Coordinates of C-alpha atoms in Angstrom, one line a residue:
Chain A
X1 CA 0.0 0.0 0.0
X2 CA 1.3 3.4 -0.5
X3 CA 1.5 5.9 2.0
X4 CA -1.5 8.0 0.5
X5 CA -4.1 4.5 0.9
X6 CA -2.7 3.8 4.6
X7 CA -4.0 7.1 6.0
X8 CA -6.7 6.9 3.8
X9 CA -7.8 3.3 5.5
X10 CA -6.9 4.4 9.2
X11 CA -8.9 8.2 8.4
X12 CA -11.7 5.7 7.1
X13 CA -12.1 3.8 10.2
X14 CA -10.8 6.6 13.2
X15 CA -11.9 9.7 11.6
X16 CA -12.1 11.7 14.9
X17 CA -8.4 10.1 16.0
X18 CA -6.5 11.7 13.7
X19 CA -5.2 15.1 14.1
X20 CA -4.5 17.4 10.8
X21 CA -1.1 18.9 11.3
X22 CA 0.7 20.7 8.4
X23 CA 4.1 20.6 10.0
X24 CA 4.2 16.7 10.0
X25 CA 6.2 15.2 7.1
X26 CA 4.3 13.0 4.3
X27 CA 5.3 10.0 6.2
X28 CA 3.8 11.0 9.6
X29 CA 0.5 10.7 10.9
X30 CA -0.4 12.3 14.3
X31 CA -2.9 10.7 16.1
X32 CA -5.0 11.6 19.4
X33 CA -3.1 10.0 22.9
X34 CA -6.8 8.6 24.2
X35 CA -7.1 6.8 20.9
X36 CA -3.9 5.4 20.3
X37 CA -4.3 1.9 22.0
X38 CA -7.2 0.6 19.4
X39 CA -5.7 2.4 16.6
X40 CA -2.4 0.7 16.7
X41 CA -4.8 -2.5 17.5
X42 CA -6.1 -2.2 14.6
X43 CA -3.0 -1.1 12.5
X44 CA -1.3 -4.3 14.0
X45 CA -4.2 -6.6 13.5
X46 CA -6.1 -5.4 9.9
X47 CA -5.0 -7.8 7.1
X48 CA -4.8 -4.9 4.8
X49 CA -2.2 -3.1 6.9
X50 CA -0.5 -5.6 9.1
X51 CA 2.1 -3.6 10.8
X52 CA 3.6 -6.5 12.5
X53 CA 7.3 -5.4 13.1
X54 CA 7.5 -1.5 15.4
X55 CA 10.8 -0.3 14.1
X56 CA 11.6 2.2 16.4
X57 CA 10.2 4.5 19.3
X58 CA 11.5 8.0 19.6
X59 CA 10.9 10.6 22.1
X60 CA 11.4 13.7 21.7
X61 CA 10.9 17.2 23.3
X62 CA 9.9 20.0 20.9
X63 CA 11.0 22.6 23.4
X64 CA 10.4 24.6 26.5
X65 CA 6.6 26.1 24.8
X66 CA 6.2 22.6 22.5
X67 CA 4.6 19.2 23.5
X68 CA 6.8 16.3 24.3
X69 CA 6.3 13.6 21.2
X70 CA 6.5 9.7 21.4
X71 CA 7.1 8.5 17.6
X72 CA 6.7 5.1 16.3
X73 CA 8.0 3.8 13.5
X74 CA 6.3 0.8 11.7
X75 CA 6.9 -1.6 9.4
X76 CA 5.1 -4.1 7.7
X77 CA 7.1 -7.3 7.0
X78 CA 4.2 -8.9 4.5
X79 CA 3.8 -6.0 2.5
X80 CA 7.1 -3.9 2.8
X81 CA 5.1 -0.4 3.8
X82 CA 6.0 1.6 6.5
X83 CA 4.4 5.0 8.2
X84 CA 4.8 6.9 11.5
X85 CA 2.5 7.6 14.1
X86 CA 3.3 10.9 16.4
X87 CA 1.3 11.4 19.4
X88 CA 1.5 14.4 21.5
X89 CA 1.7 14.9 25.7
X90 CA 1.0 17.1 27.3
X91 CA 4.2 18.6 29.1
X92 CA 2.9 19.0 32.4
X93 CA 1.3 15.3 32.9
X94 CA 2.7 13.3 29.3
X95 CA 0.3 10.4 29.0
X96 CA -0.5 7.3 26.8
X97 CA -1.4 4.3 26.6
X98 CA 1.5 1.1 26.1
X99 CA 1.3 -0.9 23.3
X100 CA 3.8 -3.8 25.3
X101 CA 1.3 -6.1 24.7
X102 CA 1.1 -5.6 20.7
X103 CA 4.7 -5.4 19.8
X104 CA 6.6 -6.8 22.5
X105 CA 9.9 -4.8 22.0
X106 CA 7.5 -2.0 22.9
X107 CA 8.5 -3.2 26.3
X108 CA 11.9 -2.0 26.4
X109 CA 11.5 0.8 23.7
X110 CA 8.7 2.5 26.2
X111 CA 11.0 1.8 29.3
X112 CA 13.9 3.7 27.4
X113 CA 11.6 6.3 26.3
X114 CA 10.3 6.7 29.9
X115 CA 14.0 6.8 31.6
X116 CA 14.6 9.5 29.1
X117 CA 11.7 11.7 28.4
X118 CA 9.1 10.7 31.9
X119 CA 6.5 9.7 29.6
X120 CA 4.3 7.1 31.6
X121 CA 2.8 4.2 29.8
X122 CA 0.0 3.9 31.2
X123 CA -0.5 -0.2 31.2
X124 CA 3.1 -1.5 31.0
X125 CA 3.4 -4.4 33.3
X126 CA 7.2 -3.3 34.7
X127 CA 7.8 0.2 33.9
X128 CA 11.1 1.1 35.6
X129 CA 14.2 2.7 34.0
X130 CA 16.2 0.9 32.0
X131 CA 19.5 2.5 31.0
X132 CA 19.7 5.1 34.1
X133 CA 20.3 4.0 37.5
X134 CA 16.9 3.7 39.5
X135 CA 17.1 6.0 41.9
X136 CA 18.3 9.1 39.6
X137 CA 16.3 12.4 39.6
X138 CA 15.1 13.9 36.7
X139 CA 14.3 12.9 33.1
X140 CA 17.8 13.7 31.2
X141 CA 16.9 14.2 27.5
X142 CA 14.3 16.8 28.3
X143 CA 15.5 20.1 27.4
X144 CA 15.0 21.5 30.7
X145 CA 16.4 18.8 32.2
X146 CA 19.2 19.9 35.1
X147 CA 21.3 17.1 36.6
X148 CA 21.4 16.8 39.9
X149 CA 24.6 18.2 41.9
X150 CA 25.3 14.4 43.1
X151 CA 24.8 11.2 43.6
X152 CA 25.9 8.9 46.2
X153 CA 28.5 10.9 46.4
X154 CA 29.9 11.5 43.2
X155 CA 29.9 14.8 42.1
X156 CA 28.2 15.1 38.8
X157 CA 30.3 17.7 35.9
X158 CA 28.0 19.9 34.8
X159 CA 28.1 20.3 30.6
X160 CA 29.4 23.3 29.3
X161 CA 27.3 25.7 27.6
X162 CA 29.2 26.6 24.7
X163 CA 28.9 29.6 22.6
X164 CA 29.5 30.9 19.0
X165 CA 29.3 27.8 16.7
X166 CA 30.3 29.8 13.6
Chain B
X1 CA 13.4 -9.2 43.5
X2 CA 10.5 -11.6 43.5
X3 CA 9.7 -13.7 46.1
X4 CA 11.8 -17.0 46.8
X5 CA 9.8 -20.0 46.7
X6 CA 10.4 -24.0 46.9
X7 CA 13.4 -25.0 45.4
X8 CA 13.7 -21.7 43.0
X9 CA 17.1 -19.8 43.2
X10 CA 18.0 -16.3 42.3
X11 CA 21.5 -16.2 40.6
X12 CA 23.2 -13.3 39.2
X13 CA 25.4 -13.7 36.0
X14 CA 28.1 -10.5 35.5
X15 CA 28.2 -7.9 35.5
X16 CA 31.8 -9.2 35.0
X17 CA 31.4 -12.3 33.2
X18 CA 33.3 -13.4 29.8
X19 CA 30.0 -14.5 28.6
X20 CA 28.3 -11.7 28.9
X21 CA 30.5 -10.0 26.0
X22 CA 30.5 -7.0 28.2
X23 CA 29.3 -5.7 31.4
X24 CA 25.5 -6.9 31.7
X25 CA 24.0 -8.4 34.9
X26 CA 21.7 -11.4 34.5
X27 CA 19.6 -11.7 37.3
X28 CA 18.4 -15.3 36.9
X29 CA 15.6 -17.3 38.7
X30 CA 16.3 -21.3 38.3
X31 CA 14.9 -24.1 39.4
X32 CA 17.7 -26.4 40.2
X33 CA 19.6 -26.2 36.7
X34 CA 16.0 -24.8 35.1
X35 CA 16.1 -21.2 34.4
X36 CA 12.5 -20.0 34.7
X37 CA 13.3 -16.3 34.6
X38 CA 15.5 -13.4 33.3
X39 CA 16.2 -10.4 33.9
X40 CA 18.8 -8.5 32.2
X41 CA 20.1 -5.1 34.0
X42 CA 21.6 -3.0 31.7
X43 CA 23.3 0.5 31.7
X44 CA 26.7 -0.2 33.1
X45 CA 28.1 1.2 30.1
X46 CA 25.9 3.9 29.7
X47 CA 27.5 7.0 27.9
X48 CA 24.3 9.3 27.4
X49 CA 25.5 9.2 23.3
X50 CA 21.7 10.7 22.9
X51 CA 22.7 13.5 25.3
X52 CA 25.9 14.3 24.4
X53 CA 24.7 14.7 20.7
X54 CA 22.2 17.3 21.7
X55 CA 25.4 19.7 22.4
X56 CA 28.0 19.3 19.1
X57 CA 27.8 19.9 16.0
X58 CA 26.3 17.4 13.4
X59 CA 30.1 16.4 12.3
X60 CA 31.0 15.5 16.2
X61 CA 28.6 12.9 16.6
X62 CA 30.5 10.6 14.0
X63 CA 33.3 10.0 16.9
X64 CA 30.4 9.1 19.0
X65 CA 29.2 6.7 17.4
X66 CA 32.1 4.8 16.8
X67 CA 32.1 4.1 20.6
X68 CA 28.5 2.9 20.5
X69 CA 29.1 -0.7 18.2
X70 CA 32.6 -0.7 18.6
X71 CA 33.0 -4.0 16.8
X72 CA 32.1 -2.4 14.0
X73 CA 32.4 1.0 14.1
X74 CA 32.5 1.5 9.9
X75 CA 29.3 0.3 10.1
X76 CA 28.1 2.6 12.8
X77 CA 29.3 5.8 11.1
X78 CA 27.8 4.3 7.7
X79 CA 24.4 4.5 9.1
X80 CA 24.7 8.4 10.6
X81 CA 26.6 9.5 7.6
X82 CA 23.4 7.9 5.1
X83 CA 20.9 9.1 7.6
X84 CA 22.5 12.4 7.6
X85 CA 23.1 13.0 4.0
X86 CA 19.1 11.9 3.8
X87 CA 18.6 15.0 5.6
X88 CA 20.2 17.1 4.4
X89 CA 19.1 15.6 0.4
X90 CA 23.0 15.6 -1.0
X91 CA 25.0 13.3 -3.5
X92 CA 28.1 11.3 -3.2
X93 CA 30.4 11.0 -5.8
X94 CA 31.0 7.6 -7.1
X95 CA 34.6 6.9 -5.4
X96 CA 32.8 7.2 -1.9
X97 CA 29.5 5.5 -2.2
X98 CA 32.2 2.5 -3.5
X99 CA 34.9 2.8 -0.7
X100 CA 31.7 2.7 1.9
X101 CA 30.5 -0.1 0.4
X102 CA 34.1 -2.2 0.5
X103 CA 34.9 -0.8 3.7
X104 CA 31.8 -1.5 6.1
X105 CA 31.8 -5.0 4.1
X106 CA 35.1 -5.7 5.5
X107 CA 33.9 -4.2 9.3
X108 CA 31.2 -6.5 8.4
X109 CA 33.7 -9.5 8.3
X110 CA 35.5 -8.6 10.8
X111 CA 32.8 -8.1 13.0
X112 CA 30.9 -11.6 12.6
X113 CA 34.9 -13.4 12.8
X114 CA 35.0 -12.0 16.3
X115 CA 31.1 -13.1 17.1
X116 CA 31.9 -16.7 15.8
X117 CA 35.3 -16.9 16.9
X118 CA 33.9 -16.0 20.4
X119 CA 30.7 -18.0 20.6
X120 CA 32.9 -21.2 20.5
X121 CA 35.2 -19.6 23.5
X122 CA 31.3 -19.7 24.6
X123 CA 30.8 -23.2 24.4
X124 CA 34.5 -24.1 24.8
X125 CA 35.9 -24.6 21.8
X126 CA 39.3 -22.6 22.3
X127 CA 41.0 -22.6 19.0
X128 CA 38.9 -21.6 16.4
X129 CA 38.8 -18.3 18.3
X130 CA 42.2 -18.1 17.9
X131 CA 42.3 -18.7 14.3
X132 CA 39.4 -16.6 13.7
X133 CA 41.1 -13.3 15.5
X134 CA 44.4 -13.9 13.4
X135 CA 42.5 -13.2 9.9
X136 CA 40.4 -10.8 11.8
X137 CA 43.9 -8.9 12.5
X138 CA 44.5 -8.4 9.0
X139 CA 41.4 -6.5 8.6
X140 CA 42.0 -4.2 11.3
X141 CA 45.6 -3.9 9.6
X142 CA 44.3 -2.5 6.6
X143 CA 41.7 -0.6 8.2
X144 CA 44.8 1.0 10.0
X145 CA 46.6 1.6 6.4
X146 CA 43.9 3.7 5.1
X147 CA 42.3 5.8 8.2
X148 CA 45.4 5.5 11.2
X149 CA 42.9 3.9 13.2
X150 CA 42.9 0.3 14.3
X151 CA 38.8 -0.2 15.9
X152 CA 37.5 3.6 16.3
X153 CA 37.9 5.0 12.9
X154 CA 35.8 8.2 12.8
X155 CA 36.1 7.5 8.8
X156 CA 32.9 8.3 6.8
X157 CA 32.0 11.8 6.9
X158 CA 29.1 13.5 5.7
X159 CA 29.5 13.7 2.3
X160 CA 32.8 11.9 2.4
X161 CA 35.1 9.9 3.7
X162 CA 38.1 11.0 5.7
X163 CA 41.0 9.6 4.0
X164 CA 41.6 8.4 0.2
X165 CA 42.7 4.9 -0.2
X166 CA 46.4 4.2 -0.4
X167 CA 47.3 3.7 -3.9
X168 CA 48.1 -0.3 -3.1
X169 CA 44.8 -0.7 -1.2
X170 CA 43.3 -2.7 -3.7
X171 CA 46.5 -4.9 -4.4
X172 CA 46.2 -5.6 -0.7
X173 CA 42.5 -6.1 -0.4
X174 CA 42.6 -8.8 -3.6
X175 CA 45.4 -10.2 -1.7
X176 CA 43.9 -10.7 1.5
X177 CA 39.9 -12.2 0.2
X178 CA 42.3 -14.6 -2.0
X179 CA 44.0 -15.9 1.6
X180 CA 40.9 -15.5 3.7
X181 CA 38.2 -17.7 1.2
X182 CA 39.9 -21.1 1.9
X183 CA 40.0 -20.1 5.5
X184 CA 36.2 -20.4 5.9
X185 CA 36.9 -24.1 5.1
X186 CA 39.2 -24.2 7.8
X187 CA 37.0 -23.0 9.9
X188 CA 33.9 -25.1 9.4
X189 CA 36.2 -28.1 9.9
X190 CA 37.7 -26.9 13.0
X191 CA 34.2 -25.9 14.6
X192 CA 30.8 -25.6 12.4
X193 CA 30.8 -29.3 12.1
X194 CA 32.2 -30.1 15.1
X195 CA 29.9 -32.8 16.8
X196 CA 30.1 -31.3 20.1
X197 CA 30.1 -27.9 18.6
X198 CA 26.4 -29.4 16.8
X199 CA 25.4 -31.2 20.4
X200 CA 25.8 -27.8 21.8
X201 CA 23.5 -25.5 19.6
X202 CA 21.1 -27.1 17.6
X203 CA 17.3 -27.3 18.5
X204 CA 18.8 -24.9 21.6
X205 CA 17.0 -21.8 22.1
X206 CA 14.7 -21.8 19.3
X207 CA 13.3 -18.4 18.0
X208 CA 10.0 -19.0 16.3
X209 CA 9.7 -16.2 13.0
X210 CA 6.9 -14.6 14.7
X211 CA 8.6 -13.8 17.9
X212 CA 11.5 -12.5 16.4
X213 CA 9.7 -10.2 14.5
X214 CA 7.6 -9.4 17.7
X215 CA 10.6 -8.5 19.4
X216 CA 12.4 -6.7 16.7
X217 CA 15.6 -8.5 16.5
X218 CA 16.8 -8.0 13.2
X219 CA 19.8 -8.6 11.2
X220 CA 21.3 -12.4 11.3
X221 CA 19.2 -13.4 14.4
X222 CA 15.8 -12.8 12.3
X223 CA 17.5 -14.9 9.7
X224 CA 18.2 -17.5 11.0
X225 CA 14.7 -17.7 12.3
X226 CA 13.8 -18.5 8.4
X227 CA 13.1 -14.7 7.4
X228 CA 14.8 -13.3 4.5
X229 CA 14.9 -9.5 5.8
X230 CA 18.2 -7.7 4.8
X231 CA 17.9 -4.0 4.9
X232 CA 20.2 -3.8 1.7
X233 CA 18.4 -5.8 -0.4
X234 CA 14.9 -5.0 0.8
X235 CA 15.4 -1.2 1.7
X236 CA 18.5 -0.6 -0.4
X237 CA 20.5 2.3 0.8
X238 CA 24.1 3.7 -0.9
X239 CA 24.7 1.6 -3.5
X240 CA 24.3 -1.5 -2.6
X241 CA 21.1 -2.7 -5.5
X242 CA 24.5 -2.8 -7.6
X243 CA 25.9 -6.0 -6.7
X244 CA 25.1 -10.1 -6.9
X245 CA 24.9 -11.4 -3.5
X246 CA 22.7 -13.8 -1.8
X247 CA 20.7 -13.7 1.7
X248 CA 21.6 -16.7 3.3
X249 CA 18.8 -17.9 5.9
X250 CA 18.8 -20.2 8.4
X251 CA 17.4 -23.7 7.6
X252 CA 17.2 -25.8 10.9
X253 CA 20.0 -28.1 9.3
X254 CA 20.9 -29.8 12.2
X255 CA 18.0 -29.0 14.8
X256 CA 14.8 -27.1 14.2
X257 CA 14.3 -23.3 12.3
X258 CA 15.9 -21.0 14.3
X259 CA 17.9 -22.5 17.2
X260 CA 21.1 -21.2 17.8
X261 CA 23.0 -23.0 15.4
X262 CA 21.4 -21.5 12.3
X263 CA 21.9 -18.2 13.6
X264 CA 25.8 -19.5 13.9
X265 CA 25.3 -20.4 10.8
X266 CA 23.7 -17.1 8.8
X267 CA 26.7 -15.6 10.0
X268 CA 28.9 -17.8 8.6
X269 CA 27.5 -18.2 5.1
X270 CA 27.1 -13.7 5.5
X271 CA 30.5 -13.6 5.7
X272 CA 31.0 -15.6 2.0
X273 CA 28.7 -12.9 0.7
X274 CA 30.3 -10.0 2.0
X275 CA 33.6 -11.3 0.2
X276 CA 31.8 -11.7 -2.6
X277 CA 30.4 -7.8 -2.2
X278 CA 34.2 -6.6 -2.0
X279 CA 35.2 -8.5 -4.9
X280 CA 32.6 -6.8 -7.0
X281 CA 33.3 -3.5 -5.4
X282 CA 36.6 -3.5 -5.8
X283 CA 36.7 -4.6 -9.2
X284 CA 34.5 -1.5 -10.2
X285 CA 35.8 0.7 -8.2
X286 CA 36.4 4.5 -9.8
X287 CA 39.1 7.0 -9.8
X288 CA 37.8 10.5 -8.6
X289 CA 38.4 12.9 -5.3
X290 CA 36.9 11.7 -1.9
X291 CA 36.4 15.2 -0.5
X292 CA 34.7 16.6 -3.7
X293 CA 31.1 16.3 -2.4
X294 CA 31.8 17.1 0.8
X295 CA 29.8 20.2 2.6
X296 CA 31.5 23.2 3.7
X297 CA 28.6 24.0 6.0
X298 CA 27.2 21.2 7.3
X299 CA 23.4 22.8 8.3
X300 CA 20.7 20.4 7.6
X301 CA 17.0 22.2 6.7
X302 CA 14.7 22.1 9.7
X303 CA 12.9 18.5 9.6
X304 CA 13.4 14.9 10.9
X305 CA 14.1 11.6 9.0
X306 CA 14.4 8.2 10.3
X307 CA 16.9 5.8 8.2
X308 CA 17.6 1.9 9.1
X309 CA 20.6 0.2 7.5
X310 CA 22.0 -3.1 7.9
X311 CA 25.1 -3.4 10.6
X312 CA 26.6 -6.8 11.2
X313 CA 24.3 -7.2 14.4
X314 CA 21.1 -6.2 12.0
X315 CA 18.7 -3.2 11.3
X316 CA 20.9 0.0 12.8
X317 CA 18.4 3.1 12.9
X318 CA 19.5 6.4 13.4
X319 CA 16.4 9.0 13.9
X320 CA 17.7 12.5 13.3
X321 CA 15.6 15.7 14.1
X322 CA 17.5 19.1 13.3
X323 CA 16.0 22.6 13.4
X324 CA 18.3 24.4 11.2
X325 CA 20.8 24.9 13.8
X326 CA 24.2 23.1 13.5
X327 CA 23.6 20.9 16.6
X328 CA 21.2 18.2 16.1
X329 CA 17.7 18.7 18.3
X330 CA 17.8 14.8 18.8
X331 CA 19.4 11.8 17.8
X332 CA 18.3 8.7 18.4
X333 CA 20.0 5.2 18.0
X334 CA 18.1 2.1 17.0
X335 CA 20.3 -0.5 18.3
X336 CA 19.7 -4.0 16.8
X337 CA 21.9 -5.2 19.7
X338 CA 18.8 -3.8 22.2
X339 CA 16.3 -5.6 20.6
X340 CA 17.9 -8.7 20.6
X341 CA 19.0 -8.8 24.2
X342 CA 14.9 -8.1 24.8
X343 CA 13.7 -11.6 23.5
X344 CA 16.1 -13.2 26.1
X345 CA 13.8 -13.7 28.7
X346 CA 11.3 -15.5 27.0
X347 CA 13.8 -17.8 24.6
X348 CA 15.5 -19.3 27.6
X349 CA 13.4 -19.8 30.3
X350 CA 13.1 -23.7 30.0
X351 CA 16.6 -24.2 29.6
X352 CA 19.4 -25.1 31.5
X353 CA 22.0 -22.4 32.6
X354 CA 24.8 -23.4 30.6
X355 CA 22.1 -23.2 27.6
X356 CA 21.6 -19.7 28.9
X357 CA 25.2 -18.6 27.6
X358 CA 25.1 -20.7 24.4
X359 CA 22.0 -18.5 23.9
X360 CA 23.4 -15.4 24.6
X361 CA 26.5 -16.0 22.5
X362 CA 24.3 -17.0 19.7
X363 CA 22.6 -13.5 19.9
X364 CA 26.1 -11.8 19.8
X365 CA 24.8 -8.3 21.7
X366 CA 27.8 -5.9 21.8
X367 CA 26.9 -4.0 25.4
X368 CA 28.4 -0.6 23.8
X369 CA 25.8 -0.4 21.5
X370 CA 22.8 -1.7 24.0
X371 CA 23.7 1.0 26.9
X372 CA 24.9 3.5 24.3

């Protein structure tokens, strides 16, 4: 299927989940956080789509004024077509539902992606950092994020800001 | 930690362990010599890559990611450089795209030497490793010739590569595949079809299709689980839809579809191919500069793109986001290692402990590349 005929069949089917966006790329779809467990049900499970392989989860903060983003990358292995789904948090309490249960590397990819960004999958049957210790403060990749002065002891270096790229 | 019932055990494997090809804690719940459960802890090696790439410029990750799969680092910097040059929508001339091609085939090589070599250290087999790390040598040797690096290279730039061959490269290149082809017979004598070698890995740890592809492992692990996925065949990326090669899957020769000898196997039978990639390579290789296409400026246009390519350990995935400045906004690495190391739990509980390694071994995770 090409990309136009898989957002055709998913706006067919969830026409109130999916959100227009202009500043989404051709291959992105965003769709609403509430809606995104039976969507990707059904974007796993549909014999026309079959999305049986999630490439790739990515968080990422849009900046101090911007949503925080969870993107996931899928792939059909049957039919070789791939899209990506964007859903948005809010900043303040980021939200959604897991989708462990679908794609089981949605396990660790949502534990990363919640060590990094504080996004709680709401649903995930052992969601605990994965990469950072487990008692560390703070959620690192966020752009706000400050580290904290020390812990256990060990002093932690703050990064430089540098200036003047050119 | 659960709850300690009966006769059940909690053992922890590493984090300083040879078999855990790196530092990775296994906590393991057995029953007597049964595993039931496992739980890797990772992040001993963690490096916050991610982070670190938020504050340099786009050219200054490429050192990074050397450091993340440092087995095969060509490899590594071949899927920034491809992702990158995506972004940023620019062409490579002809001499590049072909010295890529030769030289993460060679990483390639290297890389799955080392993971075979190893895996019978795994299982016990000393000598093969031995054998296997001597050839392995003379890649790193010629590696060193052309870039002054021995593992960390830092070689493929965007838009380029850092060095030019030296004018005897390919004399030395023909050279070596010439010596190293009747080595792989050599080798499957001294371990592939060694009885004990067979005992030891087939119908062990089986990885049904559908799992695999549940848990995202990729690269020679998914094929030897019977699926022919090769990101550059199916996805093809720099030039690789020039050349004649094969995708060798796993068969269940010995055992069953997608025990831990055909994933042994696919590596061995990859490593054929990827001669047989060079060869062609090197054979059509043209004359022309190196740092001709190479950006002054290196500012990608605001925007995002997400490119896969296959590393030795399978389907490497760098997600870039930039916003016009020259320091990426994000980066994110898709490590194939990652995914692989996920599926543990649930293709070993059943077996015994030394099973556990043989497992493990088969999966050949690089911890670099998992913690990042």
């Amino acid at each position: 299927m090409t990309l136009e005929q898989i957002k055709n069949r998913l706006s067919d089917q969830f026409k109130s989940s999916i959100i227009k966006n202009e500043n989404l790329a051709e291959h992105q779809v965003e769709i609403k956080g509430e809606d995104w467990f039976d969507v990707a049900t059904f974007m796993k499970n549909d014999p026309k789509l079959s999305f049986d392989q999630l490439e790739c989860i990515t968080g990422i903060d849009t900046g101090e004024d911007g949503p925080l983003q969870t993107h996931y990358n899928l792939h059909s292995m049957e039919y070789r077509h791939k899209i990506e789904a964007v859903i948005s948090h809010d900043r303040k309490d980021p939200k959604v539902a897991s989708i462990e249960q679908l794609w089981r590397i949605g396990d660790w990819f949502e534990r990363e992606t919640y060590d990094m960004f504080g996004i709680e999958y709401t649903g995930h049957r052992d969601l605990r950092r994965i990469l950072c210790p487990d008692d560390w403060e703070g959620w690192p990749l966020r752009k706000d994020y400050e580290a904290q002065e020390s812990f256990h002891g060990i002093v932690v270096p703050k990064i430089k800001e540098e200036e003047g790229w050119e | 930690m659960g709850v300690v019932q009966g006769d059940q055990m909690v053992l922890n494997i590493g984090p300083q362990h040879p078999s855990t090809h790196g530092v990775l804690r296994l906590e393991v719940t057995t029953d007597g010599e049964i595993v039931s459960k496992i739980t890797p802890h990772l992040g001993y090696l963690h490096r916050c890559f991610e982070k670190h790439a938020e504050n340099v410029t786009y050219e200054q990750v490429i050192p990074f990611t050397d450091r993340c799969d440092y087995l095969a680092s060509m490899n590594s910097n071949f899927g920034y450089v491809v992702a990158m040059e995506e972004l940023m929508d620019i062409e490579i001339s002809e001499r590049v795209q072909y010295i890529r091609v030769i030289m993460a085939e060679l990483n390639r090589v290297a890389s799955h030497l080392l993971a075979l070599g190893v895996y019978g250290l795994d299982i016990g087999a000393f000598t093969p490793f031995l054998y296997m790390l001597r050839d392995r040598e003379r890649i790193l040797d010629m590696f060193e010739y052309t870039c002054g690096a021995r593992l960390l290279y830092n070689y493929m730039w965007i838009g380029g590569v850092s060095h030019d061959l030296p004018k005897d490269f390919v004399k030395i290149c023909v050279n070596f595949l010439d010596y190293f082809e009747p080595q792989i017979e050599e080798y499957n004598n001294l371990l592939t079809f060694n009885k004990i070698f067979i005992e030891r890995t087939a119908d062990v740890g089986v990885i049904p299709a559908e799992v695999a592809i549940s848990y995202g492992v990729s690269g020679p692990n998914l094929r030897g689980s019977g699926v022919k996925w090769d990101v550059r065949k199916d996805e093809p990326y720099s030039i690789y839809d020039r050349f004649d090669f094969d995708i060798p899957t796993g068969t269940g020769e010995f055992g069953t579809l997608g025990d831990c000898f055909d994933r042994y196997w696919v590596r061995m039978l990859e490593v054929t191919q990827s001669v047989r990639i060079i060869r062609q390579a090197l054979k059509d290789l043209p004359e022309g500069d190196v740092f001709e296409t190479m950006p002054k400026k290196i500012r990608p246009p605001a925007g995002s793109v997400y490119r896969r390519t296959e590393s030795p350990r399978g389907d490497l995935g760098y997600y870039i986001v930039s916003d016009g400045t020259p320091s990426p906004t994000r980066v994110k690495m898709r490590s194939p290692a990652f995914t692989a190391l996920s599926c543990l739990d649930e293709v070993s509980s059943g077996w015994m402990i030394s099973d556990v390694l043989a497992i493990l071994g088969s999966l050949d995770i690089v911890l670099g590349e998992i913690d990042r």
